[in-house]
Amino acid sequence: LMALTCSALDLSDVSFSVSFDKGLTAEVARGGGKPLATKGDVELVKGREGGQALKLVNGKDSVAYALKDNLNAKEGAISFWLSSVNWEGSSGDALQVLMHTDGAADSQQLVVQTLWPWGKLFMPLYDKGQLLGGFPAGRSCAAPLKEMDDAVAVLRPGVWYHYLITWRDGHEAIYFNGKLANKAKLTDLRLRNLGTTLFLGWDRSK
């Protein structure tokens, strides 16, 4: 289980932001801000600093939002806080998908997931859809979920960690708690068509 909350200090340049403090509807949305659908037992729980967070059971719970105008495929940034509930990246439950766009054979796909089985969080940028959970381009650009490969877990239950993921044609970077964790240059990758839906959590049917 993981809890996820999204926020931004300056919303003037933000195309989509949902804090979950007042429910599942986004406070800022250039496209649609209301959820298109929910799946599983979606639950809002206590989050950071008196706010609320979205609690997700991996592979069971998800919230779907419209992708059009809410996310720029060419370049952008995703900022979120993450806290584990009863998960530390152990083998057998290592693959966790925090968010993804729908993937089809004729589209590309953006995913934020753990890098199984090495205890890292990364955003693979797929050049074609229907590959979620595989080993994609961009695998080298990852932020730690553990301090060392098989040492103390970074994701201590009840502690919130901040991740910021940025991308632009040919470039990708991940920041962990305000510090650059990794960057990659993917010269052949040009995201343009990401489908129609953004999922928080993992909708296995997509």
XYZ file of C-alpha atoms in Angstrom:
206
model
C 0.000 0.000 0.000
C 1.124 3.525 -0.746
C -0.326 6.952 -0.094
C 0.084 9.710 -2.644
C -0.534 13.429 -2.469
C 0.160 16.011 -5.137
C 0.708 19.704 -4.560
C 2.375 22.806 -5.951
C 3.436 26.091 -4.342
C 2.933 28.236 -7.422
C -0.047 27.152 -9.502
C 0.279 29.822 -12.197
C 2.137 27.488 -14.576
C 0.523 24.250 -13.415
C -1.823 22.481 -15.809
C -3.142 19.911 -13.313
C -3.001 19.728 -9.511
C -4.965 17.640 -7.021
C -4.159 17.773 -3.305
C -7.050 15.460 -2.242
C -7.776 17.828 0.659
C -11.311 18.400 -0.648
C -11.798 15.112 -2.441
C -10.746 13.658 -5.781
C -11.557 16.678 -7.965
C -8.473 18.615 -9.072
C -8.066 22.177 -7.782
C -6.343 23.146 -11.022
C -7.117 21.551 -14.385
C -6.744 22.994 -17.874
C -8.691 19.976 -19.071
C -11.256 18.085 -17.025
C -10.712 18.180 -13.266
C -13.310 15.662 -12.143
C -12.417 11.967 -12.060
C -13.651 10.010 -15.062
C -13.830 6.810 -13.039
C -12.507 5.052 -9.956
C -11.567 1.429 -9.587
C -11.185 -0.693 -6.465
C -11.523 0.697 -2.949
C -10.214 4.226 -3.459
C -9.688 5.808 -0.049
C -8.615 9.232 1.213
C -6.542 9.080 4.400
C -4.546 11.446 6.616
C -1.757 13.062 4.618
C 0.898 15.713 5.160
C 0.470 18.688 7.458
C -3.168 18.013 8.253
C -4.164 17.383 4.642
C -5.428 14.266 2.919
C -3.735 11.673 0.731
C -4.878 9.106 -1.795
C -4.296 5.566 -0.519
C -3.658 3.000 -3.236
C -3.385 -0.765 -3.170
C -1.063 -1.628 -6.043
C -2.804 -3.115 -9.048
C -6.247 -2.814 -7.446
C -7.043 0.866 -6.915
C -6.939 3.693 -9.453
C -8.477 7.078 -10.262
C -8.788 8.159 -13.900
C -8.605 11.756 -15.170
C -8.807 13.251 -18.657
C -5.382 13.660 -20.215
C -6.177 16.325 -22.825
C -4.814 19.763 -21.823
C -3.836 18.429 -18.379
C -0.460 17.048 -19.453
C 2.011 18.167 -22.109
C 3.592 15.118 -23.709
C 6.521 17.089 -25.160
C 7.772 18.548 -21.873
C 6.655 18.864 -18.276
C 7.150 18.018 -14.615
C 5.329 15.804 -12.145
C 5.628 16.620 -8.436
C 4.257 14.425 -5.671
C 4.718 13.296 -2.073
C 4.876 9.575 -1.323
C 4.598 7.557 1.870
C 4.514 3.789 2.271
C 1.816 2.168 4.382
C 3.100 -1.380 4.671
C 5.531 -1.691 1.786
C 9.315 -1.409 1.661
C 10.057 -2.657 -1.835
C 10.661 -6.243 -0.831
C 10.826 -8.935 -3.492
C 7.468 -10.396 -4.389
C 5.821 -6.976 -4.107
C 8.522 -4.932 -5.757
C 6.663 -3.642 -8.818
C 4.490 -0.675 -7.863
C 2.815 1.624 -10.399
C 1.972 5.073 -9.040
C 0.560 6.613 -12.205
C 0.367 5.981 -15.920
C -1.338 6.984 -19.140
C -3.345 4.483 -21.133
C -1.250 2.530 -23.585
C -2.282 1.232 -26.971
C -0.388 -0.139 -29.917
C -0.763 3.181 -31.758
C 0.214 5.443 -28.834
C 3.124 6.111 -26.498
C 2.956 5.732 -22.736
C 4.182 7.617 -19.665
C 4.516 5.654 -16.424
C 5.820 6.344 -12.909
C 6.681 3.014 -11.347
C 9.257 1.227 -9.258
C 12.219 -0.378 -10.962
C 11.872 -4.028 -10.082
C 13.754 -5.505 -8.283
C 16.310 -2.794 -7.467
C 14.272 -0.618 -5.100
C 14.165 2.519 -7.222
C 11.419 4.805 -8.496
C 11.587 5.867 -12.110
C 9.568 7.234 -14.997
C 10.002 5.104 -18.075
C 8.991 6.882 -21.267
C 7.696 4.260 -23.648
C 7.936 4.845 -27.368
C 4.937 2.566 -27.829
C 2.099 1.586 -25.534
C 1.121 -1.721 -23.907
C 4.541 -2.088 -22.264
C 3.783 -1.078 -18.678
C 5.835 -3.099 -16.224
C 8.553 -4.010 -18.709
C 12.101 -2.758 -19.162
C 11.850 0.452 -21.197
C 14.066 3.212 -22.459
C 14.922 5.597 -19.643
C 15.481 2.870 -17.083
C 18.763 4.475 -16.029
C 16.982 7.591 -14.766
C 15.790 6.535 -11.332
C 15.470 7.892 -7.781
C 16.088 5.750 -4.696
C 13.469 3.858 -2.789
C 16.343 2.413 -0.776
C 19.517 4.068 0.468
C 21.515 1.202 -1.014
C 20.443 -1.696 -3.210
C 19.838 -4.106 -0.345
C 20.273 -1.906 2.712
C 18.018 0.336 4.760
C 14.732 1.188 3.053
C 14.238 4.867 2.232
C 10.470 4.542 2.376
C 9.950 4.272 6.103
C 6.255 3.886 6.944
C 4.617 7.141 7.967
C 7.408 9.350 6.542
C 6.676 11.526 3.498
C 9.181 11.793 0.651
C 9.064 14.245 -2.234
C 9.714 13.270 -5.842
C 9.922 15.611 -8.830
C 10.222 14.167 -12.316
C 10.916 16.378 -15.328
C 11.167 15.613 -19.022
C 11.799 17.405 -22.283
C 12.603 16.040 -25.715
C 15.688 13.906 -25.246
C 16.144 14.659 -21.529
C 14.773 13.381 -18.227
C 15.625 14.064 -14.564
C 14.384 12.902 -11.160
C 14.773 14.863 -7.919
C 14.440 13.228 -4.500
C 13.695 15.451 -1.477
C 14.865 18.517 -3.367
C 18.135 17.072 -4.682
C 18.938 15.749 -8.139
C 18.897 11.953 -7.950
C 19.524 11.103 -11.573
C 19.272 12.349 -15.132
C 19.301 10.729 -18.541
C 19.589 11.775 -22.159
C 17.295 9.846 -24.446
C 18.030 11.388 -27.807
C 15.721 9.129 -29.816
C 12.648 9.616 -27.640
C 9.967 12.097 -28.654
C 6.691 11.824 -26.754
C 3.687 13.141 -28.656
C 0.660 10.861 -28.371
C -0.039 9.572 -24.848
C -3.635 8.466 -25.308
C -6.628 10.002 -23.548
C -6.435 9.130 -19.833
C -4.146 9.661 -16.833
C -4.451 7.069 -14.084
C -3.322 7.586 -10.498
C -2.632 4.056 -9.302
C -2.521 1.086 -11.661
C -5.409 0.131 -13.894
C -4.199 -3.236 -15.163
C -6.747 -3.222 -17.992
C -5.023 -0.192 -19.529
